[in-house]
Structure formats: structure tokens, C-alpha cells
Coordinates of C-alpha atoms in Angstrom, one line a residue:
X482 CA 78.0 52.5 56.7
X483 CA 75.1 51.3 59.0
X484 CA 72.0 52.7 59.1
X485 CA 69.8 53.7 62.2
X486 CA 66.0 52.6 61.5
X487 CA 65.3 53.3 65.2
X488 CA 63.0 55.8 66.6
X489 CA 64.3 59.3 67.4
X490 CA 63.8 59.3 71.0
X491 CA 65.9 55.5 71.3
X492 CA 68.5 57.3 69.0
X493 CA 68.7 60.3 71.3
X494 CA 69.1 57.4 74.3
X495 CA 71.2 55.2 72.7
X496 CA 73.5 58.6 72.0
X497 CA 73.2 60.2 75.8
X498 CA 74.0 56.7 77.5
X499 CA 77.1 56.5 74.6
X500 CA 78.9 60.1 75.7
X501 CA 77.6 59.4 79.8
X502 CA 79.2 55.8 79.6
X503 CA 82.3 56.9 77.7
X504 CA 83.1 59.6 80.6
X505 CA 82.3 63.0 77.9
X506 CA 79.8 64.1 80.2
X507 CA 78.3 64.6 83.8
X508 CA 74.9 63.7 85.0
X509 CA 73.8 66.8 84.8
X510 CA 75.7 68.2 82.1
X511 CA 75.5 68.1 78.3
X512 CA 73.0 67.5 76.1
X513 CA 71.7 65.7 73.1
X514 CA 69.6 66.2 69.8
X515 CA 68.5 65.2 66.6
X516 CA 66.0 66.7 63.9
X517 CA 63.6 64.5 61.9
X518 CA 62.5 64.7 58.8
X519 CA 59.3 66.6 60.2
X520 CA 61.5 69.6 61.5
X521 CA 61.0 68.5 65.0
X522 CA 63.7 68.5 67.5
X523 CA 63.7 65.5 69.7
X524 CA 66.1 66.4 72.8
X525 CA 67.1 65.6 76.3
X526 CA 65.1 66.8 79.2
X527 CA 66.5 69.7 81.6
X528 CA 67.5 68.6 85.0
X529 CA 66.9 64.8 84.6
X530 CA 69.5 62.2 85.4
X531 CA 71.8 61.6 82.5
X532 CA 72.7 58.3 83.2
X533 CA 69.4 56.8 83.8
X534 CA 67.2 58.7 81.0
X535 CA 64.9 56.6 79.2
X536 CA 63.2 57.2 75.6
X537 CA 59.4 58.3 77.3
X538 CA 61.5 61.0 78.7
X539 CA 63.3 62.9 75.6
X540 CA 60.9 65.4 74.9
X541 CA 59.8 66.4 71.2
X542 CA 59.7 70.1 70.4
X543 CA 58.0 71.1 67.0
X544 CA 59.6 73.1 64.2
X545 CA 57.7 76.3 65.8
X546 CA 59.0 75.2 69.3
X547 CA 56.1 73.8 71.0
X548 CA 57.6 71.5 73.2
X549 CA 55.3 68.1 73.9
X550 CA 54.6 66.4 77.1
X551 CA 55.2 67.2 80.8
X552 CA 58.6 67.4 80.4
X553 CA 60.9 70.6 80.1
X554 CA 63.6 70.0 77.1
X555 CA 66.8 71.0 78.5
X556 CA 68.0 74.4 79.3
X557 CA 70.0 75.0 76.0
X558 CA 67.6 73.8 73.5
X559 CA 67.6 77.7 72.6
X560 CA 71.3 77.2 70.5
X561 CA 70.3 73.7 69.6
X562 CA 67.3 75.1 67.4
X563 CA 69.6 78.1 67.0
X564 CA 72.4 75.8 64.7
X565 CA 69.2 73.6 63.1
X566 CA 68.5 77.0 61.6
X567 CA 71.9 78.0 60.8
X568 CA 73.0 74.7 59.0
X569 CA 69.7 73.2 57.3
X570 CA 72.2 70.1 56.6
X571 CA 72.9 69.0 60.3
X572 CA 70.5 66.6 61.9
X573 CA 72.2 66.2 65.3
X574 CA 73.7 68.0 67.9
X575 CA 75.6 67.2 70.7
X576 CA 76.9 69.2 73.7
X577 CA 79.2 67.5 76.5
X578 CA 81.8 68.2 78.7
X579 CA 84.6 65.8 78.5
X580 CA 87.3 67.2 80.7
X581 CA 89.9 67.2 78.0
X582 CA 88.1 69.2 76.1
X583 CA 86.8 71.1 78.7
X584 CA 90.8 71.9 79.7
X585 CA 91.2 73.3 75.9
X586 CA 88.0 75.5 76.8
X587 CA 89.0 77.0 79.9
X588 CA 92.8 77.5 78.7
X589 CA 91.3 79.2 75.6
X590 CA 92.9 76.5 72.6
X591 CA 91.7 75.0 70.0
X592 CA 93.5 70.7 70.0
X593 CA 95.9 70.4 66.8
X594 CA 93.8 67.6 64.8
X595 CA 96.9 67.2 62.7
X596 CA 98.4 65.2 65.5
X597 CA 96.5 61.8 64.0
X598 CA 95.8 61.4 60.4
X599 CA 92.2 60.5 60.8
X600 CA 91.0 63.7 63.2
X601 CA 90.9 66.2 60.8
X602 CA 88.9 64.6 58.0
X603 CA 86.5 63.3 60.6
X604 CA 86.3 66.6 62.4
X605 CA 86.8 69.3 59.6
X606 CA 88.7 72.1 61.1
X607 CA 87.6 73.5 64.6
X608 CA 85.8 76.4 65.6
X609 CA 85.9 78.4 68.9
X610 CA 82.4 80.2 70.3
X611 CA 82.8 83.3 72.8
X612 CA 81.5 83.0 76.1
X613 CA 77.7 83.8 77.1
X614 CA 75.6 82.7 80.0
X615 CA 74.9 79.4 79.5
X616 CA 71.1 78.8 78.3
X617 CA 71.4 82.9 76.5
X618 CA 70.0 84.1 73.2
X619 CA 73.3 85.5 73.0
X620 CA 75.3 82.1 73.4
X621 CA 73.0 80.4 70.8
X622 CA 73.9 83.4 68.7
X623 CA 78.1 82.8 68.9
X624 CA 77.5 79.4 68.4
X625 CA 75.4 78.9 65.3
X626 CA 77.1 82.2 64.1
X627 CA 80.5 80.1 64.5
X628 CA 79.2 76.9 63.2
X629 CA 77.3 78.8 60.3
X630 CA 80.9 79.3 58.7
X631 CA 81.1 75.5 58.3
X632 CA 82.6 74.0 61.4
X633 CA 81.5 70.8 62.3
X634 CA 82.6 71.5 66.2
X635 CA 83.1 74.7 68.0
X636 CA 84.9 74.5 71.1
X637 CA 83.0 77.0 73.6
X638 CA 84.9 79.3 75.9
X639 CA 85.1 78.1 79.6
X640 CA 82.1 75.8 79.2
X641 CA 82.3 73.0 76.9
X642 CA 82.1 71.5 73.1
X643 CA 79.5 71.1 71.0
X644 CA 79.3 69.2 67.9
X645 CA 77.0 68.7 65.0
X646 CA 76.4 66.2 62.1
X647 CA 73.7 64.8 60.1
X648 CA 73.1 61.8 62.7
X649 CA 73.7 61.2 65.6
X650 CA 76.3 58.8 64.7
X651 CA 78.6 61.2 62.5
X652 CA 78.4 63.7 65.7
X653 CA 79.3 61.3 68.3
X654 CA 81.9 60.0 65.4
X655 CA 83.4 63.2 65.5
X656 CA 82.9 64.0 69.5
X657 CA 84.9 61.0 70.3
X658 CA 87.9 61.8 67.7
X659 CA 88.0 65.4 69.2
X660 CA 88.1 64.0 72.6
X661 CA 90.7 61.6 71.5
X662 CA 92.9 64.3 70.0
X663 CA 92.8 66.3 73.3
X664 CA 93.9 63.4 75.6
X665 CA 96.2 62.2 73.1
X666 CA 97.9 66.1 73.4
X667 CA 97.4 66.2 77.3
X668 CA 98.9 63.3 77.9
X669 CA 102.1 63.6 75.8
X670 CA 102.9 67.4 77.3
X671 CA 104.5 64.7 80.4
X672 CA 106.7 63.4 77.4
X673 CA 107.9 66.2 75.2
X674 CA 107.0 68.1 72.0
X675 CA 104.2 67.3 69.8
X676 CA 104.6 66.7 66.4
X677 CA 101.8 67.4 64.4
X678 CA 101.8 65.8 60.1
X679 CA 102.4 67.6 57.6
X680 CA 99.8 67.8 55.1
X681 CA 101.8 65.1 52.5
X682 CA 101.4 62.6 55.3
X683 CA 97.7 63.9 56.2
X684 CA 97.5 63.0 52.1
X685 CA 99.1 59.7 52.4
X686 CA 96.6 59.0 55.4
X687 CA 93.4 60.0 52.8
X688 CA 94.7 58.0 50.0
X689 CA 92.4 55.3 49.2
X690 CA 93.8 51.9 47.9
X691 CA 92.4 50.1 44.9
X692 CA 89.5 48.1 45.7
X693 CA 90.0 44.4 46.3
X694 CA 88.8 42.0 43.4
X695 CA 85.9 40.1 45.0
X696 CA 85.6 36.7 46.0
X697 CA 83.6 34.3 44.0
X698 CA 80.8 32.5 45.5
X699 CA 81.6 29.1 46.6
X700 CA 80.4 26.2 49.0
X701 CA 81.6 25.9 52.8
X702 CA 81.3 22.8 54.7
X703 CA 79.6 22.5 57.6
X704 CA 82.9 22.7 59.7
X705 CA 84.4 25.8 58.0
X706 CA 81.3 27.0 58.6
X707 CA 81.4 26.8 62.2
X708 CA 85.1 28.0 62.5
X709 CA 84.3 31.2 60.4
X710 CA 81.0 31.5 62.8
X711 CA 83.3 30.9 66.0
X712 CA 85.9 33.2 65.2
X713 CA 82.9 36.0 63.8
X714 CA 81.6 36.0 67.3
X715 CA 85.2 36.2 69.3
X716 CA 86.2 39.6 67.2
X717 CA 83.2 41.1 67.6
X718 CA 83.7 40.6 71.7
X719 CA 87.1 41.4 71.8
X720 CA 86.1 45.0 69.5
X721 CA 83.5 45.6 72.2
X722 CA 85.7 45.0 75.1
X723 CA 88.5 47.5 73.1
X724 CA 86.0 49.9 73.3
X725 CA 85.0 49.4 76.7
X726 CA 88.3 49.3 78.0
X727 CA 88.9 52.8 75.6
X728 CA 91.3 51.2 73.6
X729 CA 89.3 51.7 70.7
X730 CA 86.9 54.4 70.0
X731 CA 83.8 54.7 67.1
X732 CA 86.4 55.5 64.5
X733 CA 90.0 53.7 65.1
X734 CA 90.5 50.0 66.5
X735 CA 91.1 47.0 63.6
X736 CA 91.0 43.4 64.1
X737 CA 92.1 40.4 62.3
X738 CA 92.1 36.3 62.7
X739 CA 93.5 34.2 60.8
X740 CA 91.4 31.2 59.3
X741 CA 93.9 29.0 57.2
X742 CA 96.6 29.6 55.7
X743 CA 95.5 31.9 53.2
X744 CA 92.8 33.7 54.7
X745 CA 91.7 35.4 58.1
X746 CA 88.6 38.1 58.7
X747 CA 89.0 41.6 59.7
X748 CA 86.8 44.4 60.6
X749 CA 85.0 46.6 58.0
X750 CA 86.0 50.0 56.7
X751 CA 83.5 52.7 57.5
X752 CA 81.4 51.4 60.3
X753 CA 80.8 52.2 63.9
X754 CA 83.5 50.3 66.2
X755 CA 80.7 50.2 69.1
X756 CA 78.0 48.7 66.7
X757 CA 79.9 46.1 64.7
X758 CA 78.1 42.7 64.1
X759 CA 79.5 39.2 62.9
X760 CA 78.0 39.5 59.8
X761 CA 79.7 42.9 58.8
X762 CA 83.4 41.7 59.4
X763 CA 85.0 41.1 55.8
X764 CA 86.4 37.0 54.7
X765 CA 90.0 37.7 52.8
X766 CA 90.9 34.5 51.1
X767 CA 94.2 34.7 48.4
X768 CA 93.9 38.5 48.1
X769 CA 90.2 38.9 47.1
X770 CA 88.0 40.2 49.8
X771 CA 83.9 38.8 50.6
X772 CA 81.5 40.0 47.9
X773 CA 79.8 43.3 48.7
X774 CA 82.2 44.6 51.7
X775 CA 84.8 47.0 52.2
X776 CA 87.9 45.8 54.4
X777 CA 89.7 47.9 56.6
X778 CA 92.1 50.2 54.5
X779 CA 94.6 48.3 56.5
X780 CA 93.6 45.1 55.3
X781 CA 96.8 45.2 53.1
X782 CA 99.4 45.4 56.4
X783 CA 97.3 42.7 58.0
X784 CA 97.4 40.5 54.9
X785 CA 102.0 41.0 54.7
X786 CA 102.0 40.2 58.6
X787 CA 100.5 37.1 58.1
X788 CA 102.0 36.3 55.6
X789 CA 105.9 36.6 57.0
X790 CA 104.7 34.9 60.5
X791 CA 102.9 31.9 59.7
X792 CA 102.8 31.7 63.9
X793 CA 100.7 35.0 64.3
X794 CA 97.0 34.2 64.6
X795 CA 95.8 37.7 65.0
X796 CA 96.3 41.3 64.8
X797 CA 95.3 44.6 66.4
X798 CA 95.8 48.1 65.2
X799 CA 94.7 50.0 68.0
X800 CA 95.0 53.9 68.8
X801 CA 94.9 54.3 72.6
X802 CA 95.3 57.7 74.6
X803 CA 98.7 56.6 76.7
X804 CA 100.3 54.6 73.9
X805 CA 99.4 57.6 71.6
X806 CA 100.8 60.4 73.9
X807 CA 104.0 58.1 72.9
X808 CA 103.7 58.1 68.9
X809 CA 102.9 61.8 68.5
X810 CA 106.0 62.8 70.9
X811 CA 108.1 60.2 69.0
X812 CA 109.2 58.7 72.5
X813 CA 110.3 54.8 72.9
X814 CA 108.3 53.1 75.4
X815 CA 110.9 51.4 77.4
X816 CA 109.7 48.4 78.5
X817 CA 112.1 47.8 81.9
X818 CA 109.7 48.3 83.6
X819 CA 108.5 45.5 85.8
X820 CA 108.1 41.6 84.8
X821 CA 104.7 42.0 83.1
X822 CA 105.9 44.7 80.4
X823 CA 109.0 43.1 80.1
X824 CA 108.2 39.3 79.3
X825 CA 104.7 40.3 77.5
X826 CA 106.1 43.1 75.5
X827 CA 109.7 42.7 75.1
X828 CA 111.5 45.3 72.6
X829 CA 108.5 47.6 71.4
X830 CA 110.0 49.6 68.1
X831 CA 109.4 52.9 67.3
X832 CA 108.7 53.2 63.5
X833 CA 108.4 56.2 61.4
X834 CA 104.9 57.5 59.9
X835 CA 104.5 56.0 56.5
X836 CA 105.8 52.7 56.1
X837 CA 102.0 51.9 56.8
X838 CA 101.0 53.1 53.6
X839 CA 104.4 52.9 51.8
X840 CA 106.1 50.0 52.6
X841 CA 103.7 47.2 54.6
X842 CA 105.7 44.6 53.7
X843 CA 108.9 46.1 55.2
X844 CA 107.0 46.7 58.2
X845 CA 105.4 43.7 58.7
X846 CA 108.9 41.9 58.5
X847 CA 110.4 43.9 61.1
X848 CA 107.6 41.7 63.4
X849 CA 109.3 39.0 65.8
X850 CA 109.0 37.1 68.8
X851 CA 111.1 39.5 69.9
X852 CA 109.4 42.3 68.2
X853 CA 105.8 41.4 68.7
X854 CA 104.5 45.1 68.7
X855 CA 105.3 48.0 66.9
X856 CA 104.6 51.6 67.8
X857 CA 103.4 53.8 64.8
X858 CA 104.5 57.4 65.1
X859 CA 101.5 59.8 64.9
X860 CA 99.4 56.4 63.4
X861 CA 98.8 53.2 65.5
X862 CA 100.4 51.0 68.0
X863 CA 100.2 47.5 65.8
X864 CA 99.9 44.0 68.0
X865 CA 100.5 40.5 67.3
X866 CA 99.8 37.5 69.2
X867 CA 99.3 33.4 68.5
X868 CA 95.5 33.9 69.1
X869 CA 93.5 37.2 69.3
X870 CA 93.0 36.5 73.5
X871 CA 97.1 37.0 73.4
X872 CA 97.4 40.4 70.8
X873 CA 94.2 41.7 73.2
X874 CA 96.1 41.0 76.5
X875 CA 99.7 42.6 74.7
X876 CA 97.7 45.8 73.7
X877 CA 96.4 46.0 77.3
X878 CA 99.8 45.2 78.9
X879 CA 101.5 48.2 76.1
X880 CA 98.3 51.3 77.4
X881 CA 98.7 50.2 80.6
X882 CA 102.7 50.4 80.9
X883 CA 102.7 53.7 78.9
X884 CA 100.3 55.1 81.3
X885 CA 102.0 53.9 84.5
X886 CA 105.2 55.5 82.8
X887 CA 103.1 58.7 82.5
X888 CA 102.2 59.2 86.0
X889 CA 105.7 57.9 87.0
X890 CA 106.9 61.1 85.7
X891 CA 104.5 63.1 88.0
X892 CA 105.8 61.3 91.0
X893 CA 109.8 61.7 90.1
X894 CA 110.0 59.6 87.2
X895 CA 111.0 56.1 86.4
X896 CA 113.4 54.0 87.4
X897 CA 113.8 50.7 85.5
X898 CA 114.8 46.9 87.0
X899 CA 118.0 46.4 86.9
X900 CA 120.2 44.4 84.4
X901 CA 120.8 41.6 86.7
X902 CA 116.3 41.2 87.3
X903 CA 116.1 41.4 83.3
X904 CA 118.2 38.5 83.3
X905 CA 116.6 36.6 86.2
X906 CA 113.6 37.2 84.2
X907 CA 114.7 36.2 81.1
X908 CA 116.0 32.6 82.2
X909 CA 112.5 32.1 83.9
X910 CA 109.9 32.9 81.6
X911 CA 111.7 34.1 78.2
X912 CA 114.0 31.5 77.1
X913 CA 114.6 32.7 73.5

């Protein structure tokens, strides 16, 4: 797990311009925390542009709430120092209003973390705070009495979310998955029922694999140097644009290239999808893994995929809000759509939850030119391409054709090419 060694008021930035660029909150709503080892609370200014706010502006407030400088900390520091109080572990707190969220609040529900393996051990179960006037003694009071019971989030009547954790990291880490869960929910009301995992599968989601044995130190030349650098620097663009383009998030999105024949690198277990360097992706050569790194837990599917399709060059596990809406309704994605889904996706299969865990192998040689993709229930949508530029473009292609399908179905639903197009199709770009 990485470590933050900056300053609390570029942390409390660096957070605000996270949730604000992500679309979890307003200008002018939402704000953001963190305690430091002082008792101080550094926090966002009241009635200051959220999208703009620099580090000279988050204002400190002592731990006998003296606040310092010309600035006024925001309005609801009063429940921030109110939950600081009421869980001596938390060292963060976040309020936003992402509008899924928000929809939970104002229709009085709490989102089924169940829905996606990894929610409800990132988030802990959820909490729900009674209403108060916003900036209130007593609102600070149903909160921290709420998150005093050990929730890690408490969704807040007709207003909002708020989340804790003991960085800022671990509560935008758990913001995000929240906000995931709720889309992921919203969305796939369009589609059918939800089905949420039942808590062997939640356990077969947990389970952690044996550790790989490590590999031994040995010389590189200069040119496999170079390669490793090359593709090192392409992941770590194509993870950024995934999470620009919210295909990833800070928790889900995996990434692999093949090097030779025997190895390929893939993104690191544990660490921030936003904040991922070169350095930190893992080397996987013959089964071992790079000395002193932890793999993705999916490192073992990645490893059987290449090795049944010698012609797959990369591969994406990815967990986007459309495509998911899909997995946790257990709905095919169809892809008759137009030409683009069509010649770039072809037949996407829908595959049970647990062959992941169980049976990667299987799973892996269900993969084709045919079959490039493979949609996950309640898990993953799994992309292959040549090259990583070609699994990025397919995953793209996949969100956006689920989410077209979606708002099809608001507009009188979809209605497919016909045969006689497929075919015309086929002949011209196809030819398999």
C-alpha cells in the first residue's frame, strides 16, 4: 500500500480535486478532512470554490477548535470534529454529494454492497443518519452517534454521504466503491432484478491465494530493459485514462502485457488505481512474480489466458457502471447493435460468478477471436486484445454499447440490424 508523505493541507487538495473531478460533488457542496497526529483538523473552507481550492486555503483548526487564518472552515466542520471524537481511529472524513448516492438519500435506502464482491469488505456495512439542518449540533450528533457503532459510511437522510477512514485514501477508497455500488444498482433497475452474492461467493471473493514464489535476481540487457521500461510507461497511461474515462475506479481496474512468451507485467494488489507508478507494476516470468511485490489476486486468470492464446498481448479486468448494471442483472449484452459493437465485440458471453476463482483455466479457454470478451456475473467484464491500445478500445466499445442499450430502453427500446446488415458486415470487415 502507498504511503502519503505529503503535507495535510496538499492531501486535503489532492482529495477535494479527486471527489470534484470524479463528479461526487458540487462546487459548493461537500467537504473534506483529515486529523494529524497533533489533533488538528485540517479542512475545506466554507463558501470557496471547490474546484479551484488550493492548499493556502484549507484552513487548520486546533484540537480545542481554534480555527487559523482568515479563512472560515466550512460550515459542517461541527460533525466533522463531532466523528473525530466519536472514533479516535479515523483520520479522515469526507462528505459529498454524488447524485447516486444522493438518490439512495432522498428515497430513504441504504445500496446492497452485496451486489460486487469487493464493496462490502471495502465499505463495512452501511449506516443511515436522521435528518437535521445541515451545519446543526443536532446533525453532528446523528452522525457520529451512527458512525460511533462502527460504520465506516452513513448515508444521511435527504442530504448526502459521508464517509470516514484513517486517510484520506481509505475514505475516498471507500466513497468511490459506495458510489460505484449505487450506479451499478441504478442503472440495472432499466434491465431487471438484482442479484445480490451470497455470502459463500462474498467468501470465495475474500479468499486469498498462496503467495507466488519470488523471482530470483538476474541480469537484463540493455534491450529487455527498454521493452520492460516501454511497456511500464504504456500501462500506467492506459490505467490513468481507465480512470479518467470511469472505467476504473481507486479499487477495481487490472492490467496486463505480455513481454515474451513466458512472462508479461500486471498491476499491483492493494494500491490506489489513480496513483499507480511504473515502478509498482509486478514482472511474472514462469509463475514466480518480481521480488518484494504483490500481483493482482487475478494474476492467476491473466497468467491461463495467456497461456491458451499465444496471440493475446494484453488483458483488462475492468468493472464499469453500464457493463456492470449487465453482470449484477445477469442480462446478455447483445451486441446487434450497430457495426462498431458488432465487428469490435462480436459474441460477448455471460459467465457465471466463480469460475474466476474456481476454474481460470476453463474460463480462460472459453476466450476466442470470436469470444474476445467475457462478461463476469456480479465480478468483471474481462477484455482481450493483440496489444493493450486494442483490449482498451474493446472495453470502451463494450460500456459504451451497454450504456446506449440502457438509454435505448428509456426511448422505446432496441431494435437490432438486421440479419441481412450482420452479414454485409461480416463479409467486409470480419472474414473469420
Amino acid at each position: 500500500m502507498q504511503n502519503d508523505s505529503r503535507a495535510p493541507a496538499e492531501q486535503v487538495v489532492a482529495a477535494m480535486d479527486r471527489i470534484y473531478g470524479g463528479g461526487l460533488t458540487t462546487t459548493s457542496g461537500g467537504n473534506v478532512s483529515m486529523r494529524d497526529r497533533e489533533g488538528s483538523t485540517w479542512i475545506t473552507p466554507g463558501s470557496l470554490d471547490k474546484g479551484t481550492l488550493r492548499a493556502d486555503q484549507v484552513v487548520r483548526v486546533s484540537a480545542d477548535g481554534v480555527p487559523d487564518g482568515p479563512l472560515r472552515p466550512s460550515l459542517e466542520l461541527v460533525f466533522h470534529r463531532a466523528i473525530y471524537e466519536a472514533r479516535p481511529d479515523a483520520g479522515a472524513v469526507i462528505h459529498a454529494h454524488p447524485p447516486a448516492l444522493v438518490a439512495f438519500s432522498i428515497a430513504h435506502r441504504i445500496p446492497d454492497t452485496r451486489i460486487l464482491p469487493k464493496t462490502r469488505a471495502i465499505c463495512g456495512p452501511i449506516g443511515y443518519a436522521a435528518y437535521a439542518l445541515p451545519g446543526s449540533e443536532p446533525l453532528a450528533e446523528n452522525i457520529a452517534l451512527v458512525l460511533a457503532e462502527g460504520h465506516d459510511i452513513a448515508v444521511m437522510e435527504n442530504h448526502a454521504v459521508v464517509c470516514l477512514g484513517t486517510t484520506l485514501r481509505e475514505a475516498c477508497r471507500r466513497l468511490e466503491s459506495l458510489e460505484l455500488c449505487a450506479r451499478v444498482i441504478i442503472k440495472a433497475a432499466a434491465l431487471g432484478e438484482v442479484h445480490a452474492l451470497t455470502e459463500a461467493q462474498l467468501a470465495l471473493g475474500d479468499a486469498q491465494e498462496p503467495p507466488l514464489p519470488e523471482l530470483s535476481a538476474a541480469g537484463k540487457s540493455g534491450e529487455q530493459v527498454r521493452v520492460e521500461d516501454e511497456a511500464r510507461a504504456e500501462i500506467c497511461r492506459f490505467i490513468a485514462r481507465g480512470c479518467r474515462q470511469r472505467l476504473f475506479s481507486s479499487n477495481e481496474g487490472t492490467i496486463s502485457r505480455r513481454l515474451g512468451e513466458r512472462s508479461f507485467l500486471v498491476t499491483p494488489f492493494g494500491y490506489d488505481r489513480y496513483e499507480v507508478l511504473p515502478e509498482d507494476l509486478v514482472l511474472i516470468r514462469d509463475g514466480c512474480r518480481e521480488a518484494g511485490k504483490a500481483p493482482s489476486r487475478a494474476v492467476g486468470l491473466h497468467r491461463e489466458v495467456y497461456d491458451a492464446h499465444p496471440e493475446i498481448g494484453a488483458v483488462i479486468l475492468a468493472q464499469p457502471a453500464n457493463l456492470m448494471a449487465f453482470a449484477v442483472t445477469c442480462t446478455k449484452l447483445d451486441t446487434r447493435l450497430m457495426p462498431e459493437s458488432f465487428v469490435f465485440l462480436r459474441d460477448v458471453p455471460l459467465v457465471p460468478f466463480g469460475p474466476q476463482y474456481r476454474e481460470p483455466a476453463a474460463l480462460a479457454a472459453g476466450l476466442s477471436r470470436r469470444r474476445p470478451l467475457a462478461l463476469i456475473e456480479n465480478e468483471c467484464v474481462l477484455v482481450t486484445g493483440g496489444d493493450l491500445l486494442q483490449a482498451f478500445d474493446r472495453l470502451e466499445v463494450a460500456e459504451f454499447s451497454a450504456k446506449s442499450v440502457l438509454q435505448a430502453r428509456a426511448i422505446g427500446g432496441v431494435i437490432n440490424i438486421t440479419e441481412e446488415a450482420r452479414r454485409e458486415i461480416h463479409d467486409a470487415y470480419i472474414k473469420d
